Short mmCIF file of C-alpha atoms in Angstrom, two decimals:
data_model
loop_
_atom_site.label_atom_id
_atom_site.label_comp_id
_atom_site.label_asym_id
_atom_site.label_seq_id
_atom_site.Cartn_x
_atom_site.Cartn_y
_atom_site.Cartn_z
CA MET A 240 -35.29 17.25 22.39
CA ALA A 241 -37.45 14.37 21.28
CA SER A 242 -38.32 13.60 17.72
CA THR A 243 -41.95 14.46 18.36
CA SER A 244 -41.25 18.20 18.41
CA ASN A 245 -43.33 20.42 16.19
CA VAL A 246 -41.62 21.52 12.99
CA ASP A 247 -43.19 24.95 13.19
CA ASP A 248 -41.56 25.52 16.59
CA PHE A 249 -38.14 24.61 15.32
CA ASP A 250 -36.43 27.97 14.85
CA SER A 251 -33.26 26.84 13.11
CA ARG A 252 -30.04 28.81 12.88
CA TYR A 253 -27.13 27.92 10.66
CA LEU A 254 -23.96 29.27 9.12
CA ILE A 255 -22.53 28.11 5.80
CA VAL A 256 -18.98 29.05 4.85
CA ASN A 257 -18.66 28.89 1.05
CA PRO A 258 -15.14 29.59 -0.29
CA GLU A 259 -16.55 29.95 -3.81
CA ASN A 260 -18.71 32.99 -2.97
CA GLY A 261 -15.79 35.42 -2.86
CA GLY A 262 -12.47 35.99 -4.59
CA MET A 263 -8.87 36.30 -3.42
CA VAL A 264 -9.15 40.08 -3.12
CA ASP A 265 -12.15 39.69 -0.80
CA LEU A 266 -10.25 37.12 1.24
CA LEU A 267 -7.16 39.30 1.62
CA LYS A 268 -9.19 42.37 2.58
CA TYR A 269 -11.09 40.30 5.13
CA LEU A 270 -8.04 38.56 6.57
CA LEU A 271 -5.49 41.37 6.59
CA LEU A 272 -7.61 44.50 6.85
CA GLY A 273 -10.52 43.15 8.84
CA ASP A 274 -13.01 44.26 6.17
CA ILE A 275 -16.19 42.60 7.43
CA SER A 276 -18.15 43.41 4.27
CA SER A 277 -15.64 41.33 2.28
CA GLY A 278 -15.87 38.46 4.76
CA VAL A 279 -19.66 38.44 4.64
CA LYS A 280 -19.49 37.47 0.97
CA PHE A 281 -18.25 34.01 1.97
CA LEU A 282 -21.05 33.40 4.48
CA GLU A 283 -24.67 32.32 4.19
CA ALA A 284 -27.03 32.88 7.12
CA GLU A 285 -29.48 35.45 8.44
CA ALA A 286 -28.16 38.99 8.05
CA VAL A 287 -27.45 39.77 11.70
CA LEU A 288 -25.74 36.43 12.29
CA VAL A 289 -23.53 36.78 9.20
CA VAL A 290 -22.10 40.11 10.36
CA GLU A 291 -21.69 38.83 13.92
CA GLU A 292 -19.84 35.67 12.83
CA ALA A 293 -17.67 37.51 10.30
CA ALA A 294 -16.57 39.94 13.00
CA ASP A 295 -16.13 37.53 15.93
CA HIS A 296 -14.54 34.59 14.12
CA ARG A 297 -12.51 36.27 11.41
CA TRP A 298 -9.33 34.21 11.77
CA VAL A 299 -11.16 30.91 12.14
CA ILE A 300 -13.33 31.52 9.09
CA ALA A 301 -10.35 32.77 7.06
CA VAL A 302 -8.33 29.64 7.86
CA SER A 303 -11.28 27.47 6.82
CA ILE A 304 -11.66 29.38 3.52
CA ILE A 305 -7.94 29.30 2.70
CA ALA A 306 -7.57 25.60 3.48
CA ARG A 307 -10.64 24.63 1.46
CA LYS A 308 -9.62 26.82 -1.49
CA ILE A 309 -6.21 25.14 -1.59
CA ILE A 310 -7.70 21.66 -1.23
CA GLY A 311 -10.35 22.45 -3.85
CA PHE A 312 -7.67 23.62 -6.28
CA LEU A 313 -5.75 20.39 -5.71
CA ALA A 314 -8.81 18.12 -5.84
CA LYS A 315 -8.19 16.60 -9.26
CA PRO A 316 -4.41 16.22 -8.81
CA MET A 317 -5.11 14.55 -5.45
CA GLU A 318 -7.60 12.16 -7.07
CA TYR A 319 -5.20 11.20 -9.88
CA THR A 320 -2.30 10.90 -7.46
CA GLY A 321 -4.36 8.63 -5.22
CA PHE A 322 -5.28 6.43 -8.16
CA VAL A 323 -1.63 6.09 -9.24
CA VAL A 324 -0.34 5.57 -5.70
CA ASP A 325 -2.93 2.89 -4.88
CA PHE A 326 -2.29 1.03 -8.13
CA THR A 327 1.50 1.25 -7.83
CA LEU A 328 1.57 0.11 -4.22
CA ASN A 329 -0.66 -2.87 -4.99
CA LEU A 330 1.35 -3.68 -8.11
CA LEU A 331 4.49 -3.83 -6.00
CA SER A 332 2.98 -5.70 -3.05
CA GLN A 333 1.25 -8.31 -5.22
CA ASN A 334 4.43 -8.99 -7.20
CA GLY A 335 6.94 -9.21 -4.34
CA ASN A 336 8.00 -5.54 -4.35
CA ILE A 337 10.48 -4.03 -6.81
CA PHE A 338 12.74 -7.06 -7.35
CA GLY A 339 9.81 -9.44 -7.55
CA LEU A 340 8.14 -7.16 -10.07
CA LEU A 341 11.27 -7.08 -12.24
CA TYR A 342 11.43 -10.89 -12.10
CA SER A 343 7.74 -11.13 -13.05
CA LEU A 344 8.28 -8.74 -15.95
CA LEU A 345 11.15 -10.82 -17.27
CA HIS A 346 9.06 -14.00 -17.09
CA GLY A 347 5.79 -12.46 -18.27
CA LYS A 348 3.96 -13.27 -15.03
CA VAL A 349 3.06 -9.84 -13.73
CA VAL A 350 0.00 -9.79 -11.46
CA ILE A 351 -2.23 -6.82 -12.36
CA PRO A 352 -4.08 -5.44 -9.29
CA GLN A 353 -7.87 -5.53 -9.51
CA ARG A 354 -9.74 -2.89 -7.55
CA GLY A 355 -12.53 -4.16 -5.34
CA THR A 356 -10.94 -7.56 -4.75
CA GLU A 357 -9.76 -8.99 -1.44
CA THR A 358 -6.11 -8.51 -2.46
CA PHE A 359 -6.38 -4.81 -3.33
CA LEU A 360 -5.46 -2.70 -0.29
CA SER A 361 -5.99 1.00 0.30
CA THR A 362 -3.15 3.44 0.94
CA ILE A 363 -3.90 3.13 4.66
CA GLY A 364 -3.63 -0.64 4.41
CA GLN A 365 -0.29 -0.30 2.64
CA LEU A 366 0.99 2.03 5.35
CA ASP A 367 0.20 -0.48 8.07
CA GLY A 368 -0.28 -4.06 6.93
CA ARG A 369 -1.19 -5.49 10.35
CA ILE A 370 -4.56 -7.25 10.40
CA ASP A 371 -4.42 -9.62 13.37
CA LEU A 372 -6.02 -8.63 16.67
CA TYR A 373 -4.41 -8.41 20.08
CA LYS A 374 -5.69 -11.65 21.67
CA GLY A 375 -9.00 -11.25 19.87
CA GLN A 376 -10.36 -14.64 20.94
CA TYR A 377 -9.83 -13.70 24.59
CA LEU A 378 -12.02 -10.63 24.08
CA THR A 379 -15.08 -12.55 22.89
CA GLU A 380 -14.68 -15.16 25.65
CA GLN A 381 -14.41 -12.56 28.39
CA LEU A 382 -17.27 -10.43 27.11
CA ARG A 383 -19.46 -13.50 27.00
CA TYR A 384 -18.92 -14.19 30.69
CA SER A 385 -18.37 -10.67 31.96
CA ASP A 386 -21.54 -10.78 34.10
CA VAL A 387 -19.75 -13.28 36.35
CA GLY A 388 -17.31 -10.59 37.47
CA GLN A 389 -13.62 -10.10 36.83
CA SER A 390 -10.59 -8.81 38.64
CA GLY A 391 -9.15 -5.41 37.85
CA ILE A 392 -6.37 -7.03 35.82
CA GLU A 393 -8.88 -9.02 33.76
CA MET A 394 -11.01 -5.95 33.09
CA GLU A 395 -7.91 -3.99 32.11
CA LEU A 396 -7.01 -6.68 29.59
CA VAL A 397 -10.56 -6.75 28.20
CA ASN A 398 -10.53 -2.96 27.84
CA ARG A 399 -7.16 -3.02 26.09
CA ILE A 400 -8.35 -5.76 23.73
CA LEU A 401 -11.63 -3.96 23.01
CA MET A 402 -9.76 -0.78 22.17
CA ASP A 403 -7.46 -2.79 19.92
CA LEU A 404 -10.46 -4.29 18.12
CA CYS A 405 -11.83 -0.77 17.64
CA ILE A 406 -8.64 0.75 16.17
CA MET A 407 -8.14 -2.29 13.94
CA ALA A 408 -11.76 -2.06 12.77
CA SER A 409 -11.34 1.69 12.21
CA LYS A 410 -8.27 0.97 10.08
CA LEU A 411 -10.04 -1.86 8.26
CA ALA A 412 -12.92 0.46 7.34
CA TYR A 413 -10.67 2.10 4.72
CA GLU A 414 -10.68 -1.12 2.68
CA ASN A 415 -13.19 -2.38 0.14
CA ALA A 416 -15.98 -4.77 1.13
CA GLU A 417 -14.13 -7.92 0.02
CA VAL A 418 -11.04 -7.10 2.08
CA VAL A 419 -13.23 -6.33 5.10
CA ARG A 420 -15.15 -9.58 4.75
CA ASN A 421 -11.96 -11.62 4.38
CA VAL A 422 -10.27 -10.12 7.45
CA VAL A 423 -13.35 -10.32 9.70
CA VAL A 424 -14.18 -13.92 8.78
CA ASP A 425 -10.83 -15.56 8.09
CA HIS A 426 -8.53 -13.67 10.46
CA TRP A 427 -10.71 -12.40 13.29
CA LYS A 428 -13.05 -15.44 13.24
CA MET A 429 -16.04 -13.16 13.69
CA HIS A 430 -19.27 -12.72 11.72
CA PHE A 431 -19.33 -10.18 8.91
CA VAL A 432 -22.79 -8.56 8.80
CA ASP A 433 -22.63 -5.99 5.98
CA PHE A 434 -20.68 -3.23 4.28
CA TYR A 435 -22.52 -0.05 3.28
CA ASN A 436 -21.65 2.52 0.64
CA CYS A 437 -23.82 5.40 1.80
CA TRP A 438 -25.28 8.40 0.00
CA ASN A 439 -24.21 11.97 0.76
CA ASP A 440 -26.86 14.20 -0.79
CA PHE A 441 -24.69 17.32 -0.71
CA GLU A 442 -21.79 15.67 -2.52
CA LYS A 443 -24.24 13.67 -4.72
CA GLU A 444 -22.26 10.46 -4.37
CA MET A 445 -21.78 7.38 -2.21
CA SER A 446 -19.01 8.93 -0.13
CA THR A 447 -19.68 7.50 3.35
CA GLN A 448 -18.66 3.92 4.12
CA VAL A 449 -19.39 1.80 7.20
CA PHE A 450 -19.33 -1.88 8.06
CA ILE A 451 -20.91 -3.96 10.81
CA LEU A 452 -19.76 -7.19 12.44
CA THR A 453 -20.81 -9.39 15.36
CA ASP A 454 -18.60 -11.63 17.46
CA LYS A 455 -20.51 -14.70 16.22
CA PRO A 456 -23.45 -15.47 13.90
CA LYS A 457 -25.90 -16.57 16.62
CA ASP A 458 -26.40 -15.40 20.20
CA ALA A 459 -23.84 -12.63 19.66
CA THR A 460 -22.72 -10.57 22.63
CA LEU A 461 -20.94 -7.84 20.68
CA ILE A 462 -21.99 -5.76 17.67
CA LEU A 463 -19.37 -3.42 16.22
CA ILE A 464 -20.06 -0.52 13.83
CA SER A 465 -17.03 1.03 12.13
CA PHE A 466 -17.17 4.21 10.01
CA ARG A 467 -14.53 4.95 7.37
CA GLY A 468 -12.39 8.02 8.01
CA THR A 469 -10.72 10.71 5.94
CA GLU A 470 -9.14 9.12 2.89
CA PRO A 471 -5.65 10.51 2.18
CA PHE A 472 -6.35 11.61 -1.42
CA ASP A 473 -10.04 12.54 -1.10
CA ALA A 474 -10.37 16.34 -1.31
CA ASP A 475 -14.02 16.27 -0.19
CA ASP A 476 -13.08 14.47 3.04
CA TRP A 477 -10.35 17.01 3.85
CA CYS A 478 -12.65 19.92 2.99
CA THR A 479 -15.20 18.48 5.42
CA ASP A 480 -12.57 18.34 8.19
CA PHE A 481 -11.64 22.01 7.61
CA ASP A 482 -15.23 23.19 7.20
CA TYR A 483 -16.51 25.74 9.73
CA SER A 484 -20.18 25.49 8.69
CA TRP A 485 -22.66 24.52 11.40
CA TYR A 486 -26.33 23.91 12.01
CA GLU A 487 -27.85 24.77 15.38
CA ILE A 488 -30.42 22.53 17.07
CA PRO A 489 -32.31 24.49 19.74
CA LYS A 490 -31.67 23.29 23.30
CA LEU A 491 -28.94 21.00 21.98
CA GLY A 492 -26.29 23.12 20.31
CA LYS A 493 -24.38 23.65 17.08
CA VAL A 494 -23.38 20.62 15.02
CA HIS A 495 -20.83 20.45 12.21
CA MET A 496 -22.85 20.63 8.99
CA GLY A 497 -20.48 18.50 6.91
CA PHE A 498 -20.68 15.61 9.37
CA LEU A 499 -24.49 15.75 9.37
CA GLU A 500 -24.38 15.55 5.57
CA ALA A 501 -21.99 12.60 5.69
CA LEU A 502 -24.48 10.74 7.91
CA GLY A 503 -27.25 11.53 5.41
CA LEU A 504 -29.07 13.98 7.66
CA GLY A 505 -29.45 16.95 5.36
CA ASN A 506 -28.09 19.06 2.51
CA ARG A 507 -26.88 22.64 2.91
CA ALA A 508 -28.31 23.46 -0.52
CA ASP A 509 -31.70 23.23 1.22
CA THR A 510 -31.28 23.73 4.97
CA VAL A 511 -34.88 22.68 5.64
CA THR A 512 -33.68 19.11 5.08
CA PHE A 513 -31.66 19.28 8.32
CA GLN A 514 -34.81 20.32 10.15
CA ASN A 515 -36.77 17.44 8.67
CA HIS A 516 -34.20 14.80 9.53
CA LEU A 517 -33.31 16.04 12.99
CA LEU A 518 -36.97 16.31 13.97
CA GLY A 519 -37.69 12.75 12.94
CA LYS A 520 -39.76 13.83 9.90
CA GLU A 521 -37.44 11.73 7.73
CA ALA A 522 -38.38 8.60 5.83
CA LYS A 523 -38.08 5.38 7.83
CA PHE A 524 -35.79 3.66 5.41
CA ARG A 525 -36.04 -0.03 4.66
CA ASP A 526 -33.16 -2.28 5.62
CA ARG A 527 -31.60 -4.07 2.66
CA SER A 528 -32.33 -7.44 4.29
CA SER A 529 -36.03 -6.62 4.61
CA ASP A 530 -38.59 -8.61 2.69
CA SER A 531 -40.50 -5.44 1.90
CA GLU A 532 -40.55 -4.51 -1.78
CA GLU A 533 -41.34 -0.82 -1.42
CA LEU A 534 -39.92 2.01 0.60
CA PRO A 535 -42.41 3.69 2.92
CA SER A 536 -43.85 6.98 1.81
CA THR A 537 -42.73 10.23 3.39
CA ASP A 538 -44.20 13.64 4.01
CA ASN A 539 -41.06 15.31 2.71
CA ASP A 540 -38.76 13.58 0.26
CA CYS A 541 -35.35 14.77 1.41
CA ILE A 542 -33.30 12.28 -0.59
CA PRO A 543 -33.55 11.14 -4.21
CA PRO A 544 -35.47 7.92 -4.92
CA GLY A 545 -33.25 4.87 -4.86
CA LYS A 546 -30.78 6.47 -2.41
CA MET A 547 -32.97 6.57 0.67
CA GLU A 548 -32.09 3.26 2.31
CA LEU A 549 -28.42 3.92 1.65
CA THR A 550 -27.88 6.97 3.84
CA ALA A 551 -25.52 6.09 6.68
CA TYR A 552 -27.61 7.01 9.72
CA TYR A 553 -30.75 5.19 8.60
CA ALA A 554 -29.01 2.16 7.09
CA VAL A 555 -26.99 1.59 10.25
CA LYS A 556 -29.83 2.36 12.66
CA ASN A 557 -32.24 -0.01 10.95
CA LYS A 558 -29.69 -2.81 10.80
CA LEU A 559 -28.68 -2.23 14.40
CA LYS A 560 -32.30 -2.49 15.51
CA SER A 561 -32.74 -5.81 13.75
CA LEU A 562 -29.47 -7.14 15.17
CA LEU A 563 -30.44 -6.17 18.73
CA GLU A 564 -33.78 -7.94 18.27
CA GLU A 565 -32.00 -11.02 16.94
CA HIS A 566 -29.23 -11.07 19.57
CA LYS A 567 -31.00 -10.33 22.85
CA LYS A 568 -27.85 -10.16 25.00
CA ALA A 569 -25.75 -8.12 22.60
CA LYS A 570 -24.19 -4.72 23.27
CA PHE A 571 -22.88 -2.48 20.50
CA VAL A 572 -19.73 -0.44 20.04
CA VAL A 573 -19.26 2.40 17.55
CA THR A 574 -15.81 3.36 16.32
CA GLY A 575 -13.93 5.25 13.64
CA HIS A 576 -10.69 7.03 12.80
CA SER A 577 -10.55 10.67 11.64
CA LEU A 578 -13.80 11.65 9.89
CA GLY A 579 -15.04 8.17 10.83
CA GLY A 580 -14.54 9.07 14.49
CA ALA A 581 -16.70 12.16 14.09
CA LEU A 582 -19.48 10.05 12.55
CA ALA A 583 -19.04 7.44 15.29
CA ILE A 584 -19.86 9.90 18.09
CA LEU A 585 -22.45 11.79 16.06
CA PHE A 586 -24.42 8.57 15.42
CA PRO A 587 -25.42 7.98 19.09
CA THR A 588 -25.94 11.73 19.52
CA VAL A 589 -28.66 11.66 16.87
CA LEU A 590 -30.08 8.45 18.36
CA VAL A 591 -30.61 10.35 21.62
CA LEU A 592 -32.04 13.31 19.72
CA HIS A 593 -34.53 10.94 18.07
CA ASP A 594 -35.41 9.46 21.46
CA GLU A 595 -34.11 6.01 20.47
CA MET A 596 -33.44 5.16 24.11
CA GLU A 597 -34.11 1.45 23.71
CA ILE A 598 -31.15 1.28 21.33
CA MET A 599 -29.02 3.48 23.57
CA HIS A 600 -29.54 1.12 26.51
CA SER A 601 -27.49 -1.41 24.54
CA LEU A 602 -24.56 0.95 23.92
CA LEU A 603 -21.33 -0.51 25.30
CA GLY A 604 -19.04 2.27 24.15
CA VAL A 605 -17.82 4.77 21.56
CA TYR A 606 -14.10 4.70 20.74
CA THR A 607 -12.74 7.28 18.32
CA PHE A 608 -9.20 7.83 17.05
CA GLY A 609 -7.91 11.15 15.68
CA GLN A 610 -11.45 12.53 15.69
CA PRO A 611 -12.17 16.17 14.71
CA ARG A 612 -14.57 18.31 16.74
CA ILE A 613 -18.26 17.80 15.92
CA GLY A 614 -19.99 20.69 17.66
CA ASN A 615 -20.02 23.23 20.47
CA GLU A 616 -19.86 22.80 24.24
CA ARG A 617 -23.63 22.41 24.59
CA ILE A 618 -23.48 19.16 22.61
CA GLY A 619 -21.14 17.73 25.22
CA ARG A 620 -23.41 18.76 28.07
CA PHE A 621 -26.40 17.28 26.26
CA MET A 622 -24.69 13.91 25.78
CA LYS A 623 -22.96 13.74 29.16
CA ALA A 624 -25.79 11.92 30.92
CA HIS A 625 -25.98 9.32 28.14
CA LEU A 626 -22.23 8.67 27.80
CA GLU A 627 -20.94 9.01 31.35
CA SER A 628 -23.55 7.24 33.49
CA PRO A 629 -23.33 4.76 35.12
CA VAL A 630 -19.82 4.39 33.63
CA GLN A 631 -17.83 6.26 31.00
CA LYS A 632 -18.74 5.06 27.51
CA TYR A 633 -17.03 7.59 25.22
CA PHE A 634 -13.25 7.59 24.78
CA ARG A 635 -11.47 9.90 22.35
CA VAL A 636 -7.94 8.71 21.57
CA VAL A 637 -5.44 11.31 20.33
CA TYR A 638 -1.88 10.59 19.26
CA CYS A 639 0.73 13.30 19.85
CA ASN A 640 0.75 15.99 17.11
CA ASP A 641 -2.11 14.66 15.00
CA MET A 642 -3.62 17.73 13.32
CA VAL A 643 -7.16 16.44 12.76
CA PRO A 644 -8.29 16.38 16.45
CA ARG A 645 -7.38 20.08 16.47
CA LEU A 646 -9.96 20.79 13.72
CA PRO A 647 -12.10 22.79 13.25
CA TYR A 648 -10.09 25.57 14.89
CA ASP A 649 -10.87 26.48 18.52
CA ASP A 650 -10.21 29.68 20.44
CA LYS A 651 -11.85 31.63 23.26
CA THR A 652 -14.67 32.84 21.04
CA PHE A 653 -15.03 29.76 18.83
CA SER A 654 -18.02 27.45 19.05
CA TYR A 655 -16.46 24.02 18.39
CA LYS A 656 -15.37 22.07 21.48
CA HIS A 657 -14.38 18.48 22.22
CA PHE A 658 -16.14 16.53 24.97
CA GLY A 659 -15.67 13.16 26.62
CA VAL A 660 -12.51 11.58 28.01
CA CYS A 661 -9.37 12.23 25.96
CA LEU A 662 -6.73 9.50 26.09
CA PHE A 663 -3.65 11.34 24.87
CA TYR A 664 -0.50 9.45 23.83
CA ASN A 665 2.83 11.17 23.32
CA SER A 666 5.46 9.96 20.84
CA CYS A 667 6.79 7.48 23.42
CA TYR A 668 3.27 6.00 23.63
CA ILE A 669 2.80 7.15 27.21
CA GLU A 670 -0.87 7.71 27.99
CA GLN A 671 -2.41 10.65 29.80
CA LYS A 672 -6.10 11.09 30.58
CA VAL A 673 -6.85 14.77 29.89
CA ASP A 674 -9.79 17.03 29.11
CA GLU A 675 -8.09 18.54 26.05
CA GLU A 676 -5.02 17.53 24.06
CA PRO A 677 -1.96 19.85 24.28
CA ASN A 678 -1.61 22.48 21.54
CA LYS A 679 -5.34 22.25 20.88
CA ASN A 680 -5.13 24.46 17.77
CA PHE A 681 -1.87 22.99 16.40
CA PHE A 682 -0.70 26.26 14.87
CA GLY A 683 0.59 27.79 18.11
CA LEU A 684 4.03 29.37 17.64
CA ARG A 685 5.48 28.02 20.89
CA TYR A 686 4.84 24.47 19.66
CA LEU A 687 6.31 25.03 16.19
CA ILE A 688 9.90 23.86 16.81
CA PRO A 689 8.94 20.94 19.13
CA VAL A 690 6.49 19.65 16.50
CA TYR A 691 9.20 19.40 13.84
CA LEU A 692 11.75 17.95 16.24
CA ASN A 693 9.22 15.35 17.24
CA ALA A 694 8.65 14.46 13.57
CA LEU A 695 12.40 13.82 13.27
CA TRP A 696 12.28 11.60 16.35
CA GLU A 697 9.33 9.66 14.87
CA LEU A 698 11.35 9.00 11.71
CA ILE A 699 14.29 7.70 13.75
CA ARG A 700 11.94 5.63 15.91
CA SER A 701 10.35 4.03 12.82
CA LEU A 702 13.74 2.66 11.78
CA THR A 703 14.25 0.91 15.13
CA MET A 704 10.76 -0.25 16.15
CA GLY A 705 11.26 -3.75 14.75
CA TYR A 706 14.36 -4.19 16.93
CA THR A 707 13.08 -2.55 20.10
CA HIS A 708 9.50 -3.88 20.17
CA GLY A 709 9.42 -6.92 17.91
CA PRO A 710 8.79 -7.73 14.24
CA GLN A 711 5.07 -6.90 14.42
CA TYR A 712 6.04 -3.24 14.95
CA GLU A 713 8.53 -3.07 12.09
CA GLU A 714 7.59 -0.39 9.56
CA GLY A 715 7.89 -0.91 5.81
CA TRP A 716 9.43 1.41 3.26
CA PHE A 717 6.16 3.19 2.50
CA SER A 718 5.50 3.93 6.17
CA ILE A 719 9.05 5.28 6.53
CA PHE A 720 8.50 7.40 3.41
CA ALA A 721 5.39 8.86 5.10
CA ARG A 722 7.55 9.67 8.12
CA ILE A 723 9.95 11.54 5.83
CA LEU A 724 7.03 13.54 4.46
CA GLY A 725 6.14 14.19 8.09
CA LEU A 726 9.27 16.32 8.37
CA ALA A 727 7.41 18.83 6.20
CA PHE A 728 3.82 18.07 7.35
CA PRO A 729 4.08 16.60 10.87
CA GLY A 730 0.43 17.10 11.74
CA ILE A 731 -0.68 15.00 8.78
CA SER A 732 1.83 12.16 9.15
CA ALA A 733 0.93 11.86 12.84
CA HIS A 734 -2.65 11.18 11.77
CA CYS A 735 -1.82 7.77 10.26
CA PRO A 736 -3.45 4.79 12.05
CA THR A 737 -0.03 3.15 12.62
CA ASP A 738 0.68 5.25 15.69
CA TYR A 739 -2.85 4.70 17.00
CA VAL A 740 -2.42 0.92 16.81
CA ASN A 741 0.95 1.24 18.54
CA SER A 742 -0.51 3.55 21.21
CA VAL A 743 -3.23 1.08 22.13
CA ARG A 744 -0.87 -1.91 22.18
CA LEU A 745 2.17 -0.29 23.78
CA GLY A 746 0.54 2.34 25.97
CA LYS A 747 0.71 2.07 29.74
CA GLU A 748 -2.06 0.31 31.63
CA ARG A 749 -5.31 2.24 31.66
CA THR A 750 -8.22 2.30 34.09
CA ILE A 751 -11.16 2.44 31.72
CA GLN A 752 -14.37 1.06 33.16
CA MET A 753 -16.75 -0.74 30.85
CA SER A 754 -20.44 -1.42 31.39
CA SER A 755 -21.25 -5.06 32.03
CA PHE A 756 -23.27 -7.24 29.72
#
């Protein structure tokens, strides 16, 4: 559907699951007794649809409500814990760990971590401190001359290196702007374009982060866009992953409402905003590098003044347009881990919806890691022609028992479905190309014991990786501690980027084809 569609013809359907609309008694009656009237209290939609959804998707909706109620209850403790953990880890790392810190205390030379600086790392960065690329210079050289033609071995190496760049950029997206700039410029020897803190109008805060780089400042051949994923101690991010709420675009399908909000494409408090954005009635937001002093006027102000140019979809799209005009031979890649992966594939989906085909012609690929489901099966069919022809451009990487790719929940009556090629890696980093990862809903009883046994194996493996695969694969004490926690929560520990980096670097040879420049 093109962006020129008439608003009046846009008969929107949506479902909002709100855990706050009902109490525990309502939830128990709905879950255990199948009382539809109790379940309806948690749902917002047209009357017929509410009853239909409450009846057909009772277990799925109940799981979403329970998970979000628990996460909501723990929101403040999670926030405070995250603050303490981040500070403590940086205090230790910047002072030479525990013995170095004791020495510094005795000599009055303790380094106090400063948030927002290039030395302050996120929890993800502390879990996996690797920052160097896998033969990154070879990637830029080969992409530059890829129109000459390469052997299968050369293309395989380029594909492996490109995937490595994507997972490393996805991991780097968890850091602050100064860390990102330092790594891109000083370690990767690439050009840092910008880092965006983007507005989420539903959450009323800058909760979506994304950065952009090019392989070089002038005559670039590669533009990379990396969205930040689910932060370990951010309750809003986890609630978004467990959310069942959707918005339906006629002739396209149902899209996860929380992901649309994260991209800055609407607010469930006023569902008309989704209609305005998805129909192209949105403001054409000014890029921050523009010389223009004023934002253009709009027919419908969907976003508060001062926040408009800082919504993720418009900020990235406008910058991407200017970069493609500046670098005529460039292709772009979109990537992300976890929630960032969902935004990475949703971004080109909305570009197609808005008929931005000139931009889409420059798409080299979308690589996501541990990505949750973004919509129903119709979305996949809609995007197939744009992501699979003339070559496959969308690759969804899943590591072993990672819980997040199994969200939101999927069963025979459920609307959310994955699409695209799934590169599945088991705990021995052996790759399989599949349509759907095993144990697609994670909570299957027949997988219960193997999941916990595998978590034990991952802990043992973490203690030997430095010996079996080299020092660059050695895991620190904090990563091993996360593996220990994985004995209780294996689906969460398997979501860490460490295993995704290892999968890409240690996985068997793959046969991905990549469009030429």
